[in-house]
C-alpha positions as CSV (number, residue, x, y, z in Angstrom):
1,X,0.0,0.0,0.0
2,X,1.0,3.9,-0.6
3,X,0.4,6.5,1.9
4,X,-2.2,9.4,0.4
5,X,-1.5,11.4,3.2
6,X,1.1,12.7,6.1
7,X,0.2,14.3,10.0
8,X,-0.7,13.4,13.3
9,X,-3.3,12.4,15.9
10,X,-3.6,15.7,18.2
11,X,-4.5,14.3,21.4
12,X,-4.6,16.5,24.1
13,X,-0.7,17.2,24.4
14,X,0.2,14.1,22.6
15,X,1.2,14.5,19.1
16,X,1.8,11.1,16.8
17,X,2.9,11.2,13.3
18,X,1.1,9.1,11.3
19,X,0.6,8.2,7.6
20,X,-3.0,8.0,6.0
21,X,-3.4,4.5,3.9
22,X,-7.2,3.9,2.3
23,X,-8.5,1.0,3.7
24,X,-10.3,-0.7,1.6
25,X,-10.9,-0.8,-2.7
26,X,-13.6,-1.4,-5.1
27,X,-12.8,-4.6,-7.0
28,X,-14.7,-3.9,-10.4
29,X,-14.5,-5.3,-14.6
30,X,-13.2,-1.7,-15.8
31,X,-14.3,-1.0,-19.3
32,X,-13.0,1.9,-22.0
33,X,-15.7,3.4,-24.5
34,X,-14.6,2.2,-27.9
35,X,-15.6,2.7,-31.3
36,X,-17.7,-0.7,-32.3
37,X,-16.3,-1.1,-35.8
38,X,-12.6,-0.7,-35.0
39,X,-12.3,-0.6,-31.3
40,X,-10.6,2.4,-31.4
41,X,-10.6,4.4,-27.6
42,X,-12.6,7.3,-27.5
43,X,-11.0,10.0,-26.4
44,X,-12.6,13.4,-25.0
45,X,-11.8,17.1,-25.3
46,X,-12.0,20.1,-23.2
47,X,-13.7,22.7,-25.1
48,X,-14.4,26.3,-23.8
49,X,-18.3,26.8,-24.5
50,X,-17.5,30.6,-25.5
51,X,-15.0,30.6,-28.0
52,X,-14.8,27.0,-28.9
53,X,-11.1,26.2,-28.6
54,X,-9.8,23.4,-26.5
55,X,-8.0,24.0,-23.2
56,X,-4.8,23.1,-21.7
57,X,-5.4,21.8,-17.8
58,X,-3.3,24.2,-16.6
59,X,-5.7,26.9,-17.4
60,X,-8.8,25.4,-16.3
61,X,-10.1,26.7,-12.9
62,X,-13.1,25.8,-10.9
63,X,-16.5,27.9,-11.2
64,X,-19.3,28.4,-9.2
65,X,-22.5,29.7,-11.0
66,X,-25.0,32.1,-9.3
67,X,-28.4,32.1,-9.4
68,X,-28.2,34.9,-12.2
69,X,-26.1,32.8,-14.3
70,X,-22.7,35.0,-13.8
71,X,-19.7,32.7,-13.1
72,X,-17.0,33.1,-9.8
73,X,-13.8,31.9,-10.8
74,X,-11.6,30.3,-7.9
75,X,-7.8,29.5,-8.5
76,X,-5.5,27.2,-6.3
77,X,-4.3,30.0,-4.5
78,X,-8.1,30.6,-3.2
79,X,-8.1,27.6,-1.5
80,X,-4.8,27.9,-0.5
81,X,-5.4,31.4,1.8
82,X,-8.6,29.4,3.3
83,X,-7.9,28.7,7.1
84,X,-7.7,24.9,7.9
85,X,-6.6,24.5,10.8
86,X,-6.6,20.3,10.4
87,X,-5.0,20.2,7.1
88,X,-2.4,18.1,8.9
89,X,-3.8,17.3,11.8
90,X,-6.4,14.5,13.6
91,X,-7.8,16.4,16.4
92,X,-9.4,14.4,19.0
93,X,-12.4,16.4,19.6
94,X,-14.4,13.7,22.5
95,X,-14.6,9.9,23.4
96,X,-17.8,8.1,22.9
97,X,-19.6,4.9,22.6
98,X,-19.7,3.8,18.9
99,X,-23.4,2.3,19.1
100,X,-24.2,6.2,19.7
101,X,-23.2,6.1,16.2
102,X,-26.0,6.1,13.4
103,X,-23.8,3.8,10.4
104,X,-25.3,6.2,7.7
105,X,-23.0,8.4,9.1
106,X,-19.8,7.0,7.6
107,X,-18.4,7.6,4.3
108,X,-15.0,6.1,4.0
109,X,-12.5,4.1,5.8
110,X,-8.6,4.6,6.1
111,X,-6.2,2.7,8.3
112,X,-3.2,5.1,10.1
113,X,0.2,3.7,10.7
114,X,2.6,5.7,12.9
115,X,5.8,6.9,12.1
116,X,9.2,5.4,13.5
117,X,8.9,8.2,16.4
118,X,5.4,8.0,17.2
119,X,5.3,3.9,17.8
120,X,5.1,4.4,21.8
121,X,2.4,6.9,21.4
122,X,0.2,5.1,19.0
123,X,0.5,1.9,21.0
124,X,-0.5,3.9,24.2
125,X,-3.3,5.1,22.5
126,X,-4.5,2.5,20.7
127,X,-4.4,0.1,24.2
128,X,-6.3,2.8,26.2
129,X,-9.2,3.5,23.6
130,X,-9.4,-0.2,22.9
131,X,-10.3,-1.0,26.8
132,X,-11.9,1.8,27.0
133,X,-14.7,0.3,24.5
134,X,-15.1,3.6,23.1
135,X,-14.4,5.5,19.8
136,X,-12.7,9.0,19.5
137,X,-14.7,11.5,17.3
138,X,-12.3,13.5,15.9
139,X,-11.9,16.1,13.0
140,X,-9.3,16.1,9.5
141,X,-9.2,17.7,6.6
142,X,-8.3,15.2,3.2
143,X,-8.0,16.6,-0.1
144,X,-8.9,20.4,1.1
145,X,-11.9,18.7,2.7
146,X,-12.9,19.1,6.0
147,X,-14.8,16.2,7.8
148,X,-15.7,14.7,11.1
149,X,-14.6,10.9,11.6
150,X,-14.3,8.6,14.3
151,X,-10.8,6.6,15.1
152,X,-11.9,2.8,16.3
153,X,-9.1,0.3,16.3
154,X,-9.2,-3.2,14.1
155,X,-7.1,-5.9,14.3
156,X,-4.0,-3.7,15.8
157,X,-4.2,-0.4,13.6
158,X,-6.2,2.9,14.3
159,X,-9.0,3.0,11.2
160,X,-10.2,6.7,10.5
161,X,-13.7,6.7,9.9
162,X,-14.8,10.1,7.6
163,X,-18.3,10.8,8.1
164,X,-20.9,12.9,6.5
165,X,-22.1,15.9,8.2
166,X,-25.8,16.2,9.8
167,X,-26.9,18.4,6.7
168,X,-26.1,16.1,4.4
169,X,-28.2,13.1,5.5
170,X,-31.4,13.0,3.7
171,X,-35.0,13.0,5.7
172,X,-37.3,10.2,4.4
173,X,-40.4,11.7,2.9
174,X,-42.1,8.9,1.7
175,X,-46.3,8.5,1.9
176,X,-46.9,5.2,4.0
177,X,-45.1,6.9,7.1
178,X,-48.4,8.6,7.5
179,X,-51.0,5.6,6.3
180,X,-52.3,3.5,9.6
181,X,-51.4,0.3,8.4
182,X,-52.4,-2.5,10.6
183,X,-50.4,-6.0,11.1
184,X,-51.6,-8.8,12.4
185,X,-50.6,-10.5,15.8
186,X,-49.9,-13.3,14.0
187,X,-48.1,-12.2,10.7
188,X,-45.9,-10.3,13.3
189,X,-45.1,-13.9,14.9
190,X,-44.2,-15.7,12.1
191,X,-41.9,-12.8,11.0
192,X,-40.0,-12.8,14.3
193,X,-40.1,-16.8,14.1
194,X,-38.4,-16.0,10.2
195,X,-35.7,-13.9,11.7
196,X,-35.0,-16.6,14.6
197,X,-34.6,-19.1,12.5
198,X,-32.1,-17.3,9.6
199,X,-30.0,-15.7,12.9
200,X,-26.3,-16.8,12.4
201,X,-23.4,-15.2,13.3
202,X,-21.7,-12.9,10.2
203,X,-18.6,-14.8,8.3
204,X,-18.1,-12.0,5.0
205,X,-15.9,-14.9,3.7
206,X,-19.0,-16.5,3.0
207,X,-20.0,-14.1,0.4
208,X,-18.3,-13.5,-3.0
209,X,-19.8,-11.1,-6.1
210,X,-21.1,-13.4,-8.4
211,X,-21.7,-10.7,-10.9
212,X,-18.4,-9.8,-11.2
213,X,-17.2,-13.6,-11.9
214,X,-20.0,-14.3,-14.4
215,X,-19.0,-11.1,-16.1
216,X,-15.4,-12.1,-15.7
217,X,-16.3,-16.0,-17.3
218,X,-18.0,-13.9,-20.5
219,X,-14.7,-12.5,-21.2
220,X,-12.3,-15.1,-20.7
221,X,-14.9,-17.1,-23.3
222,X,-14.4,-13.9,-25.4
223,X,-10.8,-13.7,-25.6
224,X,-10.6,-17.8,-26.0
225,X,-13.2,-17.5,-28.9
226,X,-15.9,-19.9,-27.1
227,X,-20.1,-19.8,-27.2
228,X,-21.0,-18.0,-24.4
229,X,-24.4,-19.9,-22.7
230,X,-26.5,-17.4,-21.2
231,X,-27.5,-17.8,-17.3
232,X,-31.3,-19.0,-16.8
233,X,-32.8,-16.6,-15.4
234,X,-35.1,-17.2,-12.4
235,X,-38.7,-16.7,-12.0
236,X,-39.2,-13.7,-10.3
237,X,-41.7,-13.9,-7.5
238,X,-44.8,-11.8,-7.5
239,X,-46.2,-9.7,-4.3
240,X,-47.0,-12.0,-2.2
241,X,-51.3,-12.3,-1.9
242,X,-51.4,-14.0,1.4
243,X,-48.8,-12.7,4.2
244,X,-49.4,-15.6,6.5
245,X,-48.8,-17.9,4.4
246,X,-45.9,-16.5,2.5
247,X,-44.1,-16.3,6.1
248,X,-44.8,-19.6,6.9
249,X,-43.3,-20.7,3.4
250,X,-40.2,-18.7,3.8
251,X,-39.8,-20.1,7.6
252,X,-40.1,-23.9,6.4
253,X,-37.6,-22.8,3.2
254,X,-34.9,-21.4,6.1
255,X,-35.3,-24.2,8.1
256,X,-34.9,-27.0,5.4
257,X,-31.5,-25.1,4.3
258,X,-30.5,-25.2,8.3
259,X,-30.5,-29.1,8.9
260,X,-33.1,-30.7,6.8
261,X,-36.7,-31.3,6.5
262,X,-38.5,-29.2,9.3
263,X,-40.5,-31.8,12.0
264,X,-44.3,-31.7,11.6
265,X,-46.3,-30.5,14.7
266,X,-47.5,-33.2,16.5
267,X,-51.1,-33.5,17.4
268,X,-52.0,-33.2,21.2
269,X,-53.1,-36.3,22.9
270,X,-56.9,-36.7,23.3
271,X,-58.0,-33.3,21.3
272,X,-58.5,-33.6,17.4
273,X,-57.3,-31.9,15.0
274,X,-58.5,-28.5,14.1
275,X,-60.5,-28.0,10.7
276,X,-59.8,-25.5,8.1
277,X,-63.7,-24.0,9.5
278,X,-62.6,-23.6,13.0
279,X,-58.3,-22.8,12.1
280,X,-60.4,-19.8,10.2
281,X,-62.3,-18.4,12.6
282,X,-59.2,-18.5,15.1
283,X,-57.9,-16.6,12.9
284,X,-60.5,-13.9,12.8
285,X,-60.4,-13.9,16.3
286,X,-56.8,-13.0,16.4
287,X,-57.4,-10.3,13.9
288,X,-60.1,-8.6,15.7
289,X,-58.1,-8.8,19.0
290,X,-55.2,-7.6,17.4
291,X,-53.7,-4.2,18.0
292,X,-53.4,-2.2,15.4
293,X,-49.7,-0.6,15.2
294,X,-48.8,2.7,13.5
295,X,-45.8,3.6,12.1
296,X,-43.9,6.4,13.0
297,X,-42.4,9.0,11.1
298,X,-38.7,10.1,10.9
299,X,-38.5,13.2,12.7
């Protein structure tokens, strides 16, 4: 790995160099646009809208339009003379607990490794906010950039957290947080009794992007000149028409992929067996005794 960026972790009156590595990397086919006929690249120009001529990178600056349509130019010395105070620096800005937390917050991880100097420090640090069970919320600027972050440690190493800021999370506006939508005591069973029985604990080696292999198999048979069989696609299922027993389906599906064939229910000694006449009005009566539950909008 290459560092992206040089500072250090201001803690208090603790300083530790460190060097900024990204932490993780998209693994994607990467395509050029080509011309069909020849496969030539295609290759893009920048043209100045007003007078039509290309133009070298060095002369391009960035713009930002006004509402009137009149254009303020901004050069790299502009950003330069802007005060940031953590263009080189991780300030520590308070300890809390990570579950505090919302995920949606985070934007992109990076993992810090200290500097021959700041070893001692970064161990110290790392061993204290580890036992501490806490996360340090903290403030950096990356490529002219300021962002809040979090500093957790995994497996040894300090990993910088960047996160959005509040503005910048969107607030759900959609119709059915306002429609009173009742669910059944017994639909909302069988859904718990779904999530029991698919609980396991996470392994991410378990998971691999079939996409990207299939679309890696098409061209390897591409370059070694072979037929390419298309995938058969699967039926796609339709909204389901009767909750209940949709649940019930996916429950007995979960279970059979756990440890075999799920045990029928056995029948209680001395009492027959419900009909479908009297299963149906039990299940009336559940519906009418049923609560009904609202759901509540995002504030």
């Amino acid at each position: 790995m290459r560092s992206i960026w040089k500072g250090a972790i201001s803690f208090g009156l603790v300083t530790i160099p460190v060097k900024l590595y990204s932490a993780t990397e998209q693994k994607d086919v990467t395509f050029h646009q080509v011309h069909r006929e020849d496969g030539g690249r295609i290759r893009y120009k920048r043209v100045c809208t007003q007078d039509g001529e290309e133009v070298p990178y060095a002369d391009i600056a960035k713009g930002y339009e006004l509402a009137s349509g009149e254009m303020v130019i901004l050069t790299d010395e502009d950003f330069e003379d802007l005060p940031l105070s953590t263009s080189r620096r991780i300030d520590v800005l308070q300890f809390t607990p990570a579950e505090q937390i919302d995920p949606i917050y985070f934007a992109k991880s990076y993992y810090l490794e200290p500097d021959a100097q700041g070893a001692k420090p970064y161990v110290l640090l790392r061993n204290a906010l580890e036992s501490s069970g806490q996360v340090a919320v903290v403030k950096v600027a990356l490529r002219q950039r300021e962002s809040l972050a979090t500093l957790r440690v995994r497996d040894g190493v300090f990993v910088l957290e960047t996160m959005l800021w509040p503005d910048e999370i969107r607030t759900p506006d959609f119709g059915f947080l306002e429609e009173d939508i009742e669910v059944r005591a017994q639909e909302l069973k069988m859904a718990e009794s779904l999530i029991t029985t698919m609980e396991s604990d996470f392994d991410p080696a378990e998971y691999h992007d079939t996409y990207r292999e299939a679309l890696q198999q098409v061209i390897e048979a591409k370059v070694a000149g072979k037929e390419v069989i298309p995938a058969r696609e699967e039926e796609e299922a339709g909204p389901a028409v009767d909750l209940m027993a949709a649940l019930r389906a996916s429950v007995e599906a979960a279970k059979r992929e756990r440890g075999g064939e799920a045990a029928k229910p056995k029948k209680a000694a001395g009492k027959p067996a419900k009909d479908a006449k009297e299963a149906a009005k039990d299940d009336k009566d559940e519906e009418k005794a049923a609560p009904k539950r609202k759901t509540r909008k995002s504030a």
